[in-house]
DNA sequence: CAACATTGTTAGCCAAGGCTAAACTATTTG
DNA sequence: CAAATAGTTTAGCCTTGGCTAACAATGTTG
């Protein structure tokens, strides 16, 4: 018996409210998540570098390592990748800078992050929790949902 | 200059609303996300196996491969891991079953997933989008936020 | 029941993202 | 200005989660 057997559900009736989505849609969901995973670390680094540049004036590997709770070696390796992707420019032993593409990515990421964070706070989530959740959620929120979150937050603030 | 220089912000005043969180808190955010990543694939597999068992009566590797849009070899390898973790039992060439621990994990996952999905729909997100977002978000939503989401959804349904 | 189709497994490859240890560069300070 | 300290890089290791190709088992069917 395979997944496409149309009678299967007759022999094993659902006790759940939600049935399984069609295979193609289901596959799409997982593929989208896998895809997000490939870019999200990159985005986190770029976003953090952008934040450090904005708030501190420079972005050093040691700061990134501390804030990400990761070894300096890991950061160094990652910076090489970011360089290859032309998201940052770096001279050995010097502060990092974002390329134009990097800046664009940092801004987009930061904006998404803020929308999610503010939305969670508007929902009534405690700040510390909201920050943790936002960090994890931001890469998995579609533009459509992001839009709705933003409107919700604005509504909330009016009242 | 390092991250802990207390004067840095004087020379580079923030143009953003949100300042950088303290290093320890920031590190905690990233660590939590990294941690979630380690378990989320496992949870996705277990959840899907549970759903297949519920809705189809059996869970075959081929079905999992199709629904996850992944090769059968990948599924086979993963099943070995799930076995080692004592989340599933399997005999070669036979359907999979969940151990007690596996069932517990599947239920928890399914419940979280449903709460997030229903919340997104209650927010006004289109079904297809909500499904994709929920798949990605579910592993990054704290219990606190989950609770709030559930209450929100219930509120919404009353009106 | 033999052949074919489907399903599952194994072997071996790859990239990503962690780590530690060691070497090197830059900065600070006695 | 030499030595100590701090920061950065490199080398080399490990695990995870993908993949393809080849092979093995099972199920179906002429």
XYZ file of C-alpha atoms (C1' of nucleotides) in Angstrom:
378
model
C 0.000 0.000 0.000
C 1.283 3.438 -0.827
C 0.552 6.947 0.109
C -1.634 7.466 -2.889
C -4.085 4.707 -2.009
C -7.376 6.584 -1.892
C -9.028 3.997 0.363
C -6.459 4.047 3.104
C -8.343 6.624 5.093
C -11.400 4.402 5.156
C -9.584 1.694 7.042
C -7.901 4.138 9.397
C -10.283 7.010 10.024
C -8.724 10.198 11.280
C -9.152 11.132 14.878
C -7.491 14.432 14.121
C -9.110 17.573 12.861
C -6.570 18.148 10.125
C -6.004 15.640 7.371
C -2.667 15.236 5.648
C -2.138 17.804 2.924
C -1.684 16.523 -0.652
C 1.800 15.132 -1.232
C 2.975 17.977 -3.469
C 1.928 20.663 -1.023
C 3.400 18.767 1.885
C 6.691 18.331 0.055
C 6.698 22.033 -0.726
C 6.412 22.877 2.960
C 9.443 20.854 3.915
C 11.445 22.043 0.933
C 10.756 25.645 1.878
C 11.970 25.045 5.410
C 15.129 23.277 4.217
C 15.769 26.167 1.911
C 15.365 28.699 4.697
C 17.887 26.801 6.757
C 20.548 27.264 4.147
C 20.287 31.017 4.191
C 19.377 31.767 7.752
C 22.795 31.451 9.328
C 24.219 33.669 6.646
C 21.497 36.193 7.286
C 22.100 36.071 11.021
C 25.776 36.828 10.557
C 25.125 39.626 8.124
C 22.419 41.090 10.311
C 24.671 40.986 13.358
C 27.569 42.544 11.490
C 25.255 45.305 10.355
C 24.049 45.867 13.902
C 27.584 45.986 15.249
C 28.581 48.480 12.592
C 25.569 50.626 13.387
C 25.791 50.480 17.149
C 29.504 50.102 17.691
C 31.067 51.581 14.596
C 32.958 48.398 13.845
C 32.459 44.660 13.649
C 35.243 42.483 14.971
C 35.370 38.723 14.780
C 35.723 38.489 18.557
C 32.499 40.443 19.109
C 30.637 38.197 16.715
C 32.026 35.113 18.425
C 30.926 36.401 21.830
C 27.464 37.400 20.736
C 26.863 34.196 18.831
C 28.405 32.064 21.577
C 30.603 30.371 19.039
C 34.375 29.959 18.743
C 36.471 32.525 16.935
C 37.611 29.849 14.532
C 34.017 29.267 13.499
C 33.537 32.968 12.900
C 36.723 33.162 10.880
C 35.604 30.322 8.663
C 32.198 31.898 8.227
C 33.705 35.235 7.277
C 35.567 33.491 4.489
C 32.228 32.225 3.211
C 30.629 35.650 3.485
C 33.551 37.015 1.523
C 33.090 34.441 -1.200
C 29.418 35.354 -1.357
C 30.488 38.986 -1.638
C 28.443 40.042 1.339
C 31.346 41.434 3.341
C 34.774 42.830 2.641
C 37.583 42.171 5.056
C 41.288 42.700 5.337
C 43.107 40.249 7.582
C 43.151 41.347 11.235
C 40.893 44.310 10.508
C 37.235 45.154 11.096
C 34.628 43.874 8.687
C 32.464 45.870 6.350
C 29.370 45.027 4.404
C 29.238 45.210 0.638
C 26.201 46.788 -0.918
C 24.556 43.381 -1.208
C 25.452 42.741 2.415
C 23.901 46.001 3.525
C 20.744 45.234 1.651
C 20.544 41.822 3.284
C 21.255 43.266 6.712
C 18.494 45.836 6.334
C 15.956 43.320 5.132
C 16.845 40.931 7.919
C 16.759 43.613 10.542
C 13.381 44.812 9.319
C 11.888 41.322 9.387
C 13.372 40.694 12.774
C 11.918 43.908 14.181
C 8.478 43.262 12.784
C 8.379 39.819 14.356
C 9.761 41.060 17.658
C 7.345 43.958 17.911
C 4.486 41.726 16.911
C 5.271 39.261 19.668
C 5.467 42.033 22.219
C 2.173 43.450 20.964
C 0.684 39.992 21.402
C 1.706 40.118 25.050
C 4.850 37.976 25.047
C 7.489 38.950 27.612
C 10.484 40.760 26.188
C 13.140 38.126 26.867
C 10.969 35.380 25.409
C 9.974 37.517 22.469
C 13.614 38.088 21.619
C 14.444 34.397 21.629
C 11.365 33.442 19.636
C 11.886 36.242 17.127
C 15.437 35.095 16.488
C 14.198 31.649 15.567
C 11.023 32.652 13.763
C 12.207 35.482 11.578
C 13.522 33.274 8.797
C 10.326 31.298 8.517
C 7.768 34.046 8.233
C 6.469 34.735 4.749
C 5.981 38.234 3.405
C 2.258 37.763 3.611
C 2.387 36.912 7.304
C 4.915 39.639 7.954
C 2.503 42.137 6.534
C -0.295 40.954 8.719
C 1.963 41.040 11.768
C 2.924 44.601 11.054
C -0.667 45.747 10.691
C -1.593 43.925 13.876
C 1.160 45.671 15.810
C 0.095 49.069 14.488
C -3.536 48.416 15.406
C -2.489 47.428 18.886
C -0.459 50.566 19.370
C -3.336 52.856 18.492
C -5.506 51.591 21.298
C 38.309 48.198 20.806
C 36.047 45.437 21.951
C 32.407 44.877 22.378
C 32.549 45.693 26.043
C 33.798 49.223 25.555
C 31.129 51.248 27.335
C 31.877 54.390 25.367
C 31.446 52.914 21.935
C 27.843 53.962 21.717
C 28.798 57.561 22.328
C 30.901 57.682 19.209
C 28.353 55.813 17.126
C 24.905 56.761 18.323
C 22.112 54.432 17.334
C 19.801 55.435 14.584
C 17.735 52.367 15.328
C 14.981 52.051 17.857
C 16.360 48.866 19.351
C 19.806 48.750 20.880
C 21.872 45.609 20.959
C 20.901 43.328 23.814
C 23.559 42.568 26.456
C 26.085 40.015 25.232
C 24.880 37.182 27.478
C 21.267 37.562 26.435
C 22.211 37.877 22.798
C 24.331 34.740 23.005
C 21.451 32.930 24.636
C 19.180 33.780 21.724
C 21.499 32.290 19.154
C 22.279 29.266 21.308
C 18.582 28.542 21.665
C 18.086 28.676 17.918
C 21.084 26.403 17.270
C 19.718 23.996 19.788
C 16.310 23.965 18.159
C 17.920 23.150 14.850
C 19.405 19.990 16.219
C 16.075 18.568 17.244
C 13.735 19.948 14.668
C 14.461 17.549 11.840
C 14.061 14.644 14.214
C 10.764 16.078 15.375
C 9.586 16.579 11.827
C 10.260 12.961 10.973
C 8.604 11.669 14.110
C 5.633 13.945 13.633
C 5.210 12.852 10.030
C 5.503 9.173 10.939
C 2.840 9.683 13.582
C 0.575 11.412 11.080
C 1.046 8.671 8.524
C 0.238 6.023 11.115
C -2.854 7.925 12.180
C -4.167 8.772 8.747
C -2.895 5.880 6.698
C -2.457 3.084 9.170
C 1.165 2.624 8.240
C 4.314 4.607 7.648
C 6.558 3.473 4.832
C 9.921 4.950 3.974
C 8.742 5.721 0.451
C 5.854 7.831 1.744
C 8.166 9.764 3.986
C 10.590 10.335 1.132
C 7.782 11.619 -1.085
C 6.273 13.900 1.504
C 9.602 15.287 2.586
C 10.855 15.602 -0.997
C 14.002 13.759 -0.072
C 15.672 10.610 -1.413
C 14.856 7.213 0.002
C 18.472 6.791 0.989
C 18.217 9.859 3.165
C 15.111 8.510 4.825
C 16.736 5.146 5.380
C 19.698 6.744 7.055
C 17.451 8.905 9.194
C 15.419 5.936 10.300
C 18.590 4.331 11.571
C 19.164 7.426 13.694
C 15.588 7.410 14.971
C 16.109 3.795 15.896
C 19.242 4.596 17.818
C 17.376 7.342 19.633
C 14.684 4.770 20.415
C 11.963 6.854 18.869
C 10.856 4.271 16.312
C 11.015 0.541 15.926
C 11.504 -0.945 12.498
C 12.068 -4.275 10.874
C 13.737 -4.195 7.483
C 11.266 -3.807 4.628
C 8.369 -3.341 7.033
C 6.316 -0.351 8.170
C 7.639 1.812 10.968
C 6.172 2.188 14.408
C 6.721 4.720 17.119
C 8.019 3.779 20.524
C 6.331 5.305 23.518
C 8.884 8.113 23.533
C 8.267 8.551 19.819
C 4.535 8.782 20.313
C 4.949 11.352 23.011
C 7.203 13.410 20.758
C 4.799 13.070 17.835
C 1.880 14.245 19.924
C 3.729 17.212 21.338
C 4.967 18.196 17.906
C 1.587 17.789 16.337
C -0.032 19.865 19.054
C 2.493 22.693 18.689
C 2.154 22.562 14.944
C -1.632 22.776 15.119
C -1.599 25.663 17.546
C 0.713 27.656 15.297
C -1.240 26.768 12.172
C -4.605 27.672 13.659
C -3.185 30.853 15.105
C -1.885 31.953 11.718
C -5.227 31.251 10.115
C -6.986 33.146 12.896
C -4.655 36.049 12.187
C -5.891 36.045 8.621
C -3.057 34.271 6.802
C -4.072 32.256 3.741
C -4.128 28.507 4.300
C -1.283 27.543 1.965
C 0.982 30.223 3.391
C -0.020 29.392 6.934
C 0.982 25.778 6.401
C 4.413 26.673 5.106
C 5.048 29.239 7.825
C 3.805 26.912 10.544
C 6.154 24.181 9.397
C 9.096 26.498 9.813
C 7.948 28.340 12.914
C 6.758 25.515 15.104
C 10.164 24.622 16.474
C 10.971 28.166 17.468
C 7.907 29.112 19.438
C 8.285 29.033 23.213
C 5.645 27.579 25.494
C 4.792 31.060 26.657
C 4.113 32.269 23.143
C 2.301 29.069 22.272
C -0.063 29.688 25.128
C -0.779 33.187 23.997
C -1.352 32.003 20.456
C -3.840 29.434 21.620
C -5.802 31.930 23.673
C -5.789 34.357 20.757
C -7.206 31.727 18.424
C -9.949 30.818 20.889
C -10.888 34.470 21.339
C -11.077 34.893 17.613
C -13.354 31.913 17.191
C -15.890 33.167 19.708
C -16.577 36.309 17.742
C 6.260 -19.193 -10.914
C 9.229 -16.118 -13.379
C 9.800 -11.585 -14.569
C 9.047 -6.991 -13.497
C 8.108 -3.080 -10.537
C 8.393 -1.184 -6.251
C 10.517 -0.474 -2.079
C 14.417 -0.502 1.069
C 19.378 -0.677 2.152
C 24.253 0.136 1.730
C 28.402 2.368 0.266
C 30.598 6.293 -0.634
C 30.563 11.029 -1.850
C 29.897 16.203 -0.519
C 29.091 20.744 1.984
C 27.994 23.078 6.176
C 28.906 24.370 10.642
C 30.622 23.194 14.868
C 35.122 22.309 17.717
C 40.418 22.511 19.636
C 45.146 23.473 19.159
C 48.768 25.960 17.237
C 50.654 29.770 14.763
C 50.617 34.345 13.592
C 49.542 39.594 13.909
C 48.367 43.691 16.340
C 47.992 46.422 20.371
C 49.001 47.788 24.908
C 51.928 48.563 28.513
C 56.008 48.184 31.787
C 60.889 49.153 22.478
C 60.344 44.465 24.255
C 57.229 41.603 26.295
C 52.754 40.389 27.375
C 48.005 40.241 26.042
C 44.380 40.219 22.864
C 42.667 39.154 18.506
C 42.786 36.442 14.113
C 43.728 32.760 11.152
C 44.818 28.072 9.766
C 44.880 23.121 10.057
C 42.566 19.271 10.986
C 38.956 16.872 13.156
C 33.794 15.544 13.833
C 28.652 15.124 12.973
C 24.601 15.985 10.270
C 21.909 15.665 6.442
C 21.807 15.788 1.774
C 22.918 13.115 -2.767
C 23.678 8.989 -6.492
C 24.531 4.411 -7.767
C 24.388 -0.342 -7.020
C 22.313 -4.018 -4.856
C 18.699 -6.716 -2.132
C 14.110 -7.842 -0.721
C 9.318 -7.837 -1.437
C 5.048 -7.775 -4.002
C 2.459 -8.075 -8.278
C 1.064 -10.016 -12.301
C 1.196 -12.209 -17.029
